[in-house]
Tab-separated table of C-alpha atoms in Angstrom:
chain	number	residue	atom	x	y	z
A	1	MET	CA	118.551	123.072	102.777
A	2	THR	CA	119.569	121.289	99.424
A	3	ASP	CA	122.826	122.054	98.043
A	4	GLU	CA	121.472	123.391	94.761
A	5	ALA	CA	118.300	125.071	94.346
A	6	PRO	CA	115.639	123.741	92.011
A	7	VAL	CA	116.303	124.819	88.388
A	8	GLU	CA	113.069	126.344	86.295
A	9	THR	CA	112.730	126.121	82.860
A	10	GLY	CA	111.404	129.135	80.594
A	11	SER	CA	110.421	132.160	81.904
A	12	THR	CA	106.386	130.988	82.250
A	13	THR	CA	105.622	132.873	85.364
A	14	ALA	CA	106.856	136.147	83.557
A	15	ARG	CA	104.989	135.823	79.866
A	16	GLY	CA	102.742	138.443	79.101
A	17	GLU	CA	103.177	140.591	82.023
A	18	PRO	CA	105.082	143.752	81.654
A	19	PRO	CA	107.649	143.920	84.333
A	20	VAL	CA	107.457	146.652	87.406
A	21	LEU	CA	111.285	147.035	87.041
A	22	ASP	CA	113.277	147.059	83.666
A	23	GLN	CA	116.795	148.578	83.826
A	24	ALA	CA	119.851	148.581	82.065
A	25	PHE	CA	123.120	148.317	83.809
A	26	ASP	CA	126.944	148.355	83.759
A	27	GLY	CA	129.937	148.509	86.123
A	28	ASP	CA	129.170	152.034	87.196
A	29	SER	CA	125.325	151.805	87.690
A	30	LEU	CA	125.356	148.671	90.000
A	31	TYR	CA	124.723	151.021	93.126
A	32	PRO	CA	121.309	152.285	91.875
A	33	LEU	CA	120.488	148.704	90.388
A	34	ARG	CA	120.805	147.364	93.979
A	35	ALA	CA	118.812	150.301	95.098
A	36	ALA	CA	116.124	149.727	92.809
A	37	VAL	CA	115.915	146.038	93.424
A	38	ALA	CA	115.727	146.321	97.076
A	39	ALA	CA	112.746	148.896	96.668
A	40	HIS	CA	110.577	146.648	94.547
A	41	GLY	CA	111.606	143.267	96.665
A	42	SER	CA	110.610	145.187	99.958
A	43	GLN	CA	107.253	146.378	97.973
A	44	ALA	CA	106.315	142.876	96.591
A	45	GLY	CA	106.261	141.886	100.351
A	46	LEU	CA	109.643	139.972	101.015
A	47	SER	CA	111.065	140.192	104.351
A	48	GLU	CA	114.038	142.286	105.236
A	49	GLY	CA	116.182	139.252	105.173
A	50	ARG	CA	114.661	137.840	101.870
A	51	THR	CA	115.142	141.513	100.363
A	52	ARG	CA	118.916	141.517	101.302
A	53	ASP	CA	119.017	137.960	99.481
A	54	LEU	CA	117.503	139.029	96.417
A	55	VAL	CA	119.742	142.545	96.161
A	56	LEU	CA	122.425	140.225	96.715
A	57	ALA	CA	121.486	137.472	94.076
A	58	VAL	CA	120.647	140.265	91.404
A	59	HIS	CA	123.945	141.755	92.293
A	60	GLU	CA	125.915	138.615	91.499
A	61	LEU	CA	124.091	137.997	88.270
A	62	ALA	CA	124.605	141.531	86.924
A	63	ALA	CA	128.239	141.677	88.387
A	64	ASN	CA	129.201	138.355	86.125
A	65	ALA	CA	127.581	139.833	83.055
A	66	VAL	CA	129.573	142.984	83.117
A	67	ARG	CA	132.734	141.114	84.348
A	68	HIS	CA	132.436	138.219	82.125
A	69	GLY	CA	129.959	139.017	79.586
A	70	ALA	CA	129.132	141.890	77.617
A	71	GLY	CA	130.360	144.565	80.187
A	72	GLN	CA	126.422	145.633	80.756
A	73	GLY	CA	123.276	144.121	80.620
A	74	ARG	CA	119.254	144.539	81.413
A	75	LEU	CA	117.512	143.613	84.509
A	76	ARG	CA	113.608	142.818	84.301
A	77	LEU	CA	111.748	142.259	87.780
A	78	TRP	CA	108.322	141.071	88.090
A	79	ALA	CA	105.980	140.965	91.174
A	80	THR	CA	104.163	137.477	90.899
A	81	PRO	CA	101.371	136.412	92.952
A	82	ASP	CA	103.725	134.261	95.102
A	83	GLY	CA	106.816	136.549	95.142
A	84	VAL	CA	109.436	138.054	93.020
A	85	ARG	CA	111.034	136.705	89.587
A	86	CYS	CA	114.098	138.428	87.933
A	87	GLU	CA	115.849	138.324	84.767
A	88	VAL	CA	119.281	139.179	83.889
A	89	SER	CA	120.120	139.289	80.559
A	90	ASP	CA	123.438	139.986	78.592
A	91	ASP	CA	124.273	139.988	75.417
A	92	GLY	CA	127.357	137.509	75.172
A	93	ALA	CA	130.871	138.796	75.345
A	94	ASP	CA	132.141	141.531	72.936
A	95	GLY	CA	133.004	139.744	69.546
A	96	ASP	CA	132.644	135.788	68.569
A	97	GLY	CA	134.755	132.832	68.335
A	98	PRO	CA	136.988	131.039	71.132
A	99	ASP	CA	137.164	134.078	73.402
A	100	ALA	CA	133.106	134.806	73.602
A	101	GLU	CA	133.086	131.033	74.276
A	102	ALA	CA	135.528	130.859	77.150
A	103	ALA	CA	133.941	134.210	78.411
A	104	ASP	CA	130.694	132.637	78.388
A	105	ALA	CA	132.058	129.426	80.333
A	106	ALA	CA	133.566	131.745	83.121
A	107	LEU	CA	130.050	133.666	83.407
A	108	TRP	CA	128.312	130.592	84.237
A	109	HIS	CA	130.965	128.256	85.809
A	110	VAL	CA	129.854	127.154	89.411
A	111	GLU	CA	132.567	127.358	91.946
A	112	PRO	CA	132.062	126.992	95.784
A	113	GLY	CA	131.945	130.273	97.419
A	114	HIS	CA	131.572	132.404	94.103
A	115	GLY	CA	128.791	134.143	92.130
A	116	LEU	CA	126.749	131.956	90.825
A	117	TRP	CA	127.144	129.154	93.746
A	118	LEU	CA	126.043	132.069	96.142
A	119	VAL	CA	123.003	132.566	94.104
A	120	ARG	CA	121.734	129.073	94.389
A	121	ARG	CA	121.937	128.893	97.711
A	122	ILE	CA	120.010	131.997	98.394
A	123	ALA	CA	117.471	131.714	95.684
A	124	ASP	CA	114.408	129.862	95.646
A	125	GLY	CA	114.929	129.206	91.644
A	126	VAL	CA	117.562	129.742	89.717
A	127	SER	CA	117.776	129.135	85.840
A	128	VAL	CA	120.061	129.859	82.988
A	129	GLN	CA	119.592	130.045	79.095
A	130	SER	CA	122.296	130.458	77.149
A	131	ASP	CA	122.433	130.623	73.078
A	132	PRO	CA	124.561	132.369	70.536
A	133	SER	CA	122.599	135.492	70.979
A	134	GLY	CA	123.451	135.715	75.111
A	135	THR	CA	122.377	134.578	78.242
A	136	ILE	CA	119.624	134.779	80.460
A	137	ALA	CA	119.734	134.264	84.025
A	138	ALA	CA	116.534	133.930	86.235
A	139	VAL	CA	115.727	133.955	90.055
A	140	SER	CA	112.567	133.804	91.888
A	141	PHE	CA	112.259	134.213	95.509
A	142	ARG	CA	108.713	133.186	97.056
A	143	LEU	CA	107.064	135.074	99.565
A	144	SER	CA	106.450	132.264	101.751
A	145	ALA	CA	109.752	130.749	101.878
A	146	PRO	CA	112.083	130.973	104.840
A	147	GLY	CA	114.978	130.995	102.531
A	148	PRO	CA	118.767	130.338	104.163
A	149	THR	CA	118.944	133.704	105.971
A	150	ALA	CA	119.123	132.907	109.779
A	151	PRO	CA	120.591	135.280	112.433
A	152	PRO	CA	124.094	134.674	113.100
A	153	ARG	CA	125.002	133.105	116.665
A	154	ARG	CA	127.939	134.577	118.267
B	1	MET	CA	148.294	154.609	99.963
B	2	ALA	CA	146.442	157.256	101.231
B	3	VAL	CA	147.492	157.979	104.583
B	4	GLY	CA	149.705	161.026	103.142
B	5	ALA	CA	151.559	163.521	105.405
B	6	ASP	CA	149.600	162.287	108.101
B	7	ALA	CA	150.974	160.893	111.356
B	8	GLN	CA	149.455	157.747	112.929
B	9	ILE	CA	147.862	158.006	116.440
B	10	THR	CA	150.204	155.144	117.629
B	11	ASP	CA	153.387	157.419	116.577
B	12	LEU	CA	152.491	160.032	119.160
B	13	THR	CA	155.159	160.785	121.581
B	14	ALA	CA	155.954	163.094	124.706
B	15	ASP	CA	155.254	166.893	124.426
B	16	ASP	CA	153.523	166.182	120.919
B	17	HIS	CA	150.796	168.918	120.090
B	18	ALA	CA	148.813	167.102	117.581
B	19	CYS	CA	145.875	168.069	115.531
B	20	LEU	CA	143.457	165.310	114.785
B	21	THR	CA	140.805	165.705	112.113
B	22	PHE	CA	138.242	163.254	111.931
B	23	GLY	CA	134.991	162.880	109.598
B	24	GLU	CA	132.704	160.897	111.973
B	25	PRO	CA	132.158	160.032	115.632
B	26	GLU	CA	133.017	156.407	115.058
B	27	GLU	CA	136.600	157.506	113.781
B	28	LEU	CA	136.966	160.196	116.874
B	29	PHE	CA	136.185	157.410	119.207
B	30	ASP	CA	138.708	155.073	117.517
B	31	LEU	CA	141.505	157.279	117.539
B	32	THR	CA	140.974	158.403	120.882
B	33	ALA	CA	140.678	155.149	122.171
B	34	ALA	CA	144.000	154.180	120.561
B	35	PHE	CA	145.556	157.501	122.497
B	36	VAL	CA	144.174	156.777	125.459
B	37	ARG	CA	144.937	153.141	125.336
B	38	ASP	CA	148.593	153.724	124.470
B	39	GLY	CA	148.912	156.461	127.135
B	40	LEU	CA	147.473	153.920	130.073
B	41	ALA	CA	149.637	151.141	128.799
B	42	CYS	CA	152.847	153.692	129.324
B	43	GLY	CA	152.072	154.528	132.914
B	44	LEU	CA	150.875	158.423	131.987
B	45	LYS	CA	147.820	160.010	132.891
B	46	VAL	CA	145.477	160.437	130.599
B	47	VAL	CA	142.574	163.550	130.859
B	48	TRP	CA	139.898	163.448	127.738
B	49	VAL	CA	137.777	166.568	127.691
B	50	SER	CA	135.190	165.173	125.084
B	51	ASP	CA	132.414	167.407	123.533
B	52	SER	CA	129.900	164.532	124.640
B	53	ALA	CA	128.848	163.488	128.290
B	54	PRO	CA	132.097	161.926	130.207
B	55	GLN	CA	129.674	159.000	130.599
B	56	ARG	CA	129.178	158.522	126.903
B	57	ALA	CA	133.075	158.939	126.417
B	58	THR	CA	134.149	156.585	128.721
B	59	SER	CA	131.591	153.658	127.489
B	60	GLU	CA	132.769	154.421	124.199
B	61	LEU	CA	136.465	153.795	125.553
B	62	ALA	CA	135.099	150.501	127.291
B	63	ARG	CA	133.133	149.461	124.156
B	64	ARG	CA	136.556	149.680	122.205
B	65	GLY	CA	138.618	147.224	125.044
B	66	ILE	CA	139.933	150.121	127.176
B	67	ALA	CA	139.878	149.197	131.030
B	68	VAL	CA	137.779	152.136	131.988
B	69	GLU	CA	136.761	151.168	135.528
B	70	SER	CA	140.039	150.477	136.861
B	71	ALA	CA	141.792	153.414	135.196
B	72	LEU	CA	139.293	156.067	136.503
B	73	ALA	CA	139.626	154.418	140.070
B	74	ALA	CA	143.134	154.530	140.010
B	75	GLY	CA	143.002	158.354	138.964
B	76	GLN	CA	144.699	157.427	135.993
B	77	LEU	CA	142.183	158.091	133.408
B	78	ALA	CA	139.726	161.193	133.573
B	79	ALA	CA	137.187	162.028	131.584
B	80	ALA	CA	135.615	165.717	131.799
B	81	GLU	CA	133.177	167.960	129.656
B	82	CYS	CA	134.700	171.277	128.318
B	83	GLU	CA	132.341	173.479	130.459
B	84	GLY	CA	134.659	174.325	133.926
B	85	ARG	CA	137.624	173.504	131.992
B	86	LEU	CA	137.965	175.039	128.441
B	87	LEU	CA	134.800	176.950	128.956
B	88	SER	CA	133.265	179.010	131.657
B	89	GLY	CA	129.745	179.901	131.388
B	90	GLN	CA	129.721	179.013	127.681
B	91	GLU	CA	132.431	181.867	127.306
B	92	PHE	CA	136.086	180.789	126.055
B	93	ASP	CA	139.213	183.011	127.340
B	94	ALA	CA	142.388	181.685	126.084
B	95	GLY	CA	144.146	182.405	129.188
B	96	ARG	CA	141.861	180.925	131.551
B	97	ALA	CA	141.855	177.713	129.229
B	98	MET	CA	145.873	177.534	129.464
B	99	GLU	CA	145.606	177.925	132.979
B	100	TRP	CA	143.441	174.854	133.345
B	101	LEU	CA	145.923	172.817	131.342
B	102	THR	CA	148.895	174.085	133.378
B	103	ARG	CA	147.019	172.957	136.589
B	104	GLN	CA	146.465	169.650	135.162
B	105	MET	CA	150.093	169.296	134.336
B	106	ALA	CA	151.117	170.229	137.854
B	107	ALA	CA	148.664	167.970	139.256
B	108	CYS	CA	149.963	164.911	137.244
B	109	GLN	CA	153.375	165.617	138.282
B	110	GLN	CA	152.203	165.829	142.015
B	111	GLU	CA	150.497	162.389	141.864
B	112	GLY	CA	153.841	160.806	140.573
B	113	PHE	CA	152.673	159.968	137.149
B	114	PRO	CA	155.815	160.065	134.295
B	115	GLY	CA	153.840	161.982	131.941
B	116	LEU	CA	150.540	163.219	130.860
B	117	ARG	CA	148.215	162.864	127.810
B	118	VAL	CA	145.368	165.331	127.070
B	119	ALA	CA	142.809	164.679	124.249
B	120	VAL	CA	140.614	167.868	123.754
B	121	ASP	CA	137.417	167.710	121.483
B	122	MET	CA	137.140	171.332	119.980
B	123	GLY	CA	133.510	170.687	118.835
B	124	TRP	CA	132.768	173.320	121.427
B	125	ALA	CA	133.866	175.898	119.167
B	126	LEU	CA	131.349	175.231	116.563
B	127	ARG	CA	128.773	176.417	118.819
B	128	PRO	CA	127.893	179.957	119.370
B	129	VAL	CA	130.704	180.331	122.064
B	130	THR	CA	132.045	184.011	122.980
B	131	GLY	CA	135.559	184.584	122.624
B	132	VAL	CA	135.809	181.540	120.273
B	133	GLU	CA	138.206	183.932	118.108
B	134	GLN	CA	140.878	183.398	120.778
B	135	LEU	CA	141.322	179.487	119.362
B	136	PRO	CA	144.224	180.201	117.866
B	137	ASP	CA	145.773	181.990	120.868
B	138	PHE	CA	145.323	179.009	122.915
B	139	GLU	CA	146.725	176.587	120.344
B	140	GLU	CA	149.649	178.654	120.172
B	141	GLY	CA	149.769	178.779	124.127
B	142	VAL	CA	149.515	175.120	124.109
B	143	ALA	CA	152.514	174.824	121.438
B	144	ALA	CA	154.789	176.716	124.078
B	145	ALA	CA	153.736	174.802	127.132
B	146	LEU	CA	154.414	171.549	125.800
B	147	ALA	CA	158.068	172.000	124.763
B	148	GLY	CA	160.611	169.965	126.686
B	149	THR	CA	157.650	168.294	129.223
B	150	ALA	CA	156.224	164.890	129.241
B	151	VAL	CA	152.932	166.260	128.009
B	152	SER	CA	151.319	165.466	124.991
B	153	VAL	CA	148.054	167.519	123.806
B	154	LEU	CA	145.543	165.924	121.196
B	155	CYS	CA	143.252	168.570	119.920
B	156	GLN	CA	140.462	167.114	118.095
B	157	TYR	CA	138.705	168.772	114.943
B	158	ASP	CA	135.603	167.682	113.043
B	159	ARG	CA	136.882	168.413	109.468
B	160	GLU	CA	133.039	168.550	108.216
B	161	GLY	CA	132.392	171.232	110.623
B	162	PHE	CA	135.425	173.340	110.774
B	163	ASP	CA	135.864	175.755	108.089
B	164	PRO	CA	139.541	175.091	105.977
B	165	VAL	CA	140.554	178.664	106.952
B	166	THR	CA	140.508	177.941	110.687
B	167	LEU	CA	141.907	174.370	110.238
B	168	ALA	CA	144.564	175.856	108.476
B	169	THR	CA	145.381	178.396	110.991
B	170	VAL	CA	145.180	176.243	114.243
B	171	SER	CA	147.095	173.157	112.552
B	172	ALA	CA	150.182	175.485	111.993
B	173	PHE	CA	150.438	175.204	115.959
B	174	HIS	CA	150.579	171.914	116.020
B	175	THR	CA	153.818	169.434	115.778
B	176	ARG	CA	152.051	166.943	113.912
B	177	SER	CA	148.336	166.358	111.898
B	178	VAL	CA	146.710	162.915	112.864
B	179	ALA	CA	144.279	161.149	110.938
B	180	ALA	CA	142.668	157.347	110.447
B	181	ALA	CA	144.643	155.504	107.597
B	182	THR	CA	142.066	155.734	104.584
B	183	TYR	CA	142.521	153.193	101.673
B	184	TYR	CA	139.218	154.418	100.053
B	185	ALA	CA	136.783	157.192	100.459
B	186	ASP	CA	134.192	158.343	98.501
B	187	ALA	CA	130.270	159.217	99.015
B	188	MET	CA	129.285	155.284	98.765
B	189	LEU	CA	132.278	153.796	100.827
B	190	ARG	CA	134.898	154.059	103.059
B	191	ILE	CA	137.907	151.781	104.103
B	192	CYS	CA	139.886	152.927	106.594
B	193	ARG	CA	142.093	151.324	109.381
B	194	GLN	CA	140.834	150.827	112.631
B	195	TYR	CA	143.035	151.333	115.733
B	196	ALA	CA	141.224	150.095	119.024
B	197	PRO	CA	140.806	147.272	118.639
B	198	PRO	CA	143.332	146.963	115.779
B	199	GLY	CA	142.047	145.967	112.363
B	200	ILE	CA	139.952	147.751	109.835
B	201	ARG	CA	136.585	149.519	109.054
B	202	LEU	CA	134.240	149.599	106.160
B	203	ALA	CA	131.368	151.515	105.917
B	204	GLY	CA	128.645	151.973	103.223
B	205	GLU	CA	128.372	149.261	100.312
B	206	ILE	CA	131.466	147.205	98.807
B	207	ASP	CA	131.482	145.235	95.956
B	208	TYR	CA	134.296	143.469	93.146
B	209	ARG	CA	135.260	147.342	92.220
B	210	TYR	CA	136.728	147.799	95.151
B	211	THR	CA	139.031	144.589	96.178
B	212	GLU	CA	142.171	146.162	95.636
B	213	PRO	CA	141.870	148.929	98.501
B	214	LEU	CA	140.296	146.067	100.901
B	215	ALA	CA	143.061	143.903	99.903
B	216	LEU	CA	145.802	146.550	100.769
B	217	ALA	CA	143.711	147.370	103.908
B	218	LEU	CA	143.599	143.488	104.925
B	219	THR	CA	147.312	143.308	104.301
B	220	GLU	CA	148.102	145.852	106.364
B	221	ALA	CA	145.812	144.907	109.429
B	222	ILE	CA	147.819	141.588	109.058
B	223	ARG	CA	151.000	142.832	108.975
B	224	PHE	CA	150.555	144.103	112.620
B	225	GLU	CA	150.578	141.207	115.505
B	226	GLY	CA	147.632	140.284	117.332
B	227	ASP	CA	143.795	139.615	116.692
B	228	ILE	CA	142.063	141.429	114.052
B	229	THR	CA	138.648	143.191	113.937
B	230	VAL	CA	136.727	143.604	110.709
B	231	ASN	CA	134.392	146.581	111.916
B	232	MET	CA	131.610	146.233	109.468
B	233	THR	CA	128.704	147.502	111.549
B	234	ALA	CA	128.187	150.802	109.078
B	235	LEU	CA	128.102	148.484	106.058
B	236	THR	CA	124.638	147.999	104.364
B	237	PHE	CA	126.140	145.795	101.246
B	238	ILE	CA	129.002	143.656	100.637
B	239	ASP	CA	128.983	141.462	97.658
B	240	GLY	CA	130.565	137.701	97.289
B	241	SER	CA	133.671	138.808	95.986
B	242	CYS	CA	134.679	141.208	99.108
B	243	ALA	CA	133.220	138.662	101.471
B	244	ARG	CA	135.032	136.004	99.940
B	245	MET	CA	138.325	137.984	100.280
B	246	ILE	CA	137.708	138.774	104.168
B	247	VAL	CA	136.936	134.854	104.675
B	248	ASP	CA	139.928	134.031	102.655
B	249	ALA	CA	142.494	136.552	104.818
B	250	ALA	CA	140.685	134.990	108.293
B	251	ARG	CA	141.583	131.668	107.027
B	252	GLY	CA	145.203	132.358	106.034
B	253	LEU	CA	145.831	133.690	109.702
B	254	ALA	CA	147.597	131.383	112.067
B	255	ALA	CA	145.496	129.807	114.523
B	256	SER	CA	146.796	131.704	117.071
B	257	ARG	CA	145.151	135.106	115.703
B	258	ALA	CA	141.608	135.753	116.393
B	259	VAL	CA	139.501	137.355	113.781
B	260	ALA	CA	136.185	138.927	114.656
B	261	LEU	CA	133.898	140.124	111.946
B	262	HIS	CA	131.370	142.654	113.341
B	263	CYS	CA	128.213	143.688	111.218
B	264	HIS	CA	124.363	143.189	110.991
B	265	PRO	CA	122.840	139.987	110.690
B	266	GLY	CA	122.064	140.671	107.106
B	267	ILE	CA	125.630	140.794	106.216
B	268	ALA	CA	126.603	138.082	108.616
B	269	ALA	CA	124.402	135.944	106.682
B	270	THR	CA	126.696	136.311	103.725
B	271	PHE	CA	129.557	135.355	105.993
B	272	VAL	CA	127.999	132.387	107.223
B	273	LEU	CA	126.854	131.375	103.808
B	274	LEU	CA	131.004	131.279	102.938
B	275	GLY	CA	131.709	128.926	106.037
B	276	ALA	CA	132.788	131.702	108.481
B	277	GLY	CA	130.227	130.571	111.225
B	278	ASP	CA	132.246	127.298	111.553
B	279	MET	CA	135.933	128.533	111.009
B	280	ALA	CA	138.085	128.003	113.989
B	281	GLY	CA	139.430	131.299	115.226
B	282	VAL	CA	136.808	133.357	113.665
B	283	SER	CA	133.596	135.005	115.606
B	284	LEU	CA	130.616	136.543	114.066
B	285	VAL	CA	129.514	139.427	116.261
B	286	SER	CA	125.923	140.536	115.278
B	287	THR	CA	125.390	144.214	115.992
B	288	HIS	CA	122.524	143.618	117.466
B	289	ASP	CA	124.215	141.948	120.151
B	290	ARG	CA	125.908	145.030	121.214
């Protein structure tokens, strides 16, 4: 397993296709968000373990948007021929200026054990695009990929 | 914290007539195991009249670290069902039930034990049993019989099953009310102390919004001596923040204290990612292994 998942550029796999799930979220709606993602991951054919990984990855991105970004965001999920692709978008930190910049840095800072680090460890593809209007983080999970989930040993 | 006026199961002493309320079987078995464990450790005789089959009751105790086989063989522990003790042909008679308890107290003395602990699951009273209206009479009788003795009785009530009026009526006859220390509880998440083996128990889904009660629960568990179990067998989701907090707490403990993380393989995978699989003194116990 590589330390970091390959980074995709753009959302080419998603272009043109309407998402099968398009859900707004804030700090109080992460539970229904996880439930919806689990249902769609399973429906798309991901294994139980990879569906759990997908739920964890989306939760971590959404939690980042809630805690360090605008406090709310939007999740879109596509079922692609080879798996699932999710985009978590966030309109950026409240207000402008240096605070917004600092919040943006906190949002995408990769620290071992923390949100984005975990996402990079479990997703098959991760991309982050940031501009003044906000940030879009995308993750993909392939149907055939074994992923890092393995049963623990005692 | 949310313990309120409730006593801890580990605080009970001789001649206590305690009223335990529980919300789920896991909680009942955990608290009963602590009651049995502490009684056996003091050399007392322990009797559990359970609502489940005696074999299930003893296997639940064994699963929580009680040396059931040797205690049963030595006559120090007895597990029984309520029929033939509290009930006779699915009929309850407060007088006959009191006679049973009095015989237990006399037998215990004859056998040379310094005292007796009796746990009684009142689940039978939720079924259509004749004479159930005598339940308060029985509780009153127990209270009178225990005063000044070396006998304690733990009456166990399912707080979801019994109506508040019945609970209020019977609790008045008890010297203490006992419940699991609960740090957080709502429809989605429950964080409480685990008594046997000691540690904490998480059920439901937990994420960064609940790091505060989780930190309190971990801090209190660490304050006690000995190994710690984090029971996550009923946990269906944990996010990075909470998993990291548990891993950091485990890492911070002295090497002499073992930490066991009990969870489903899916939850265990997150702990493996965070390095818990290779940490000295930390064991990941998959519930599928049980």
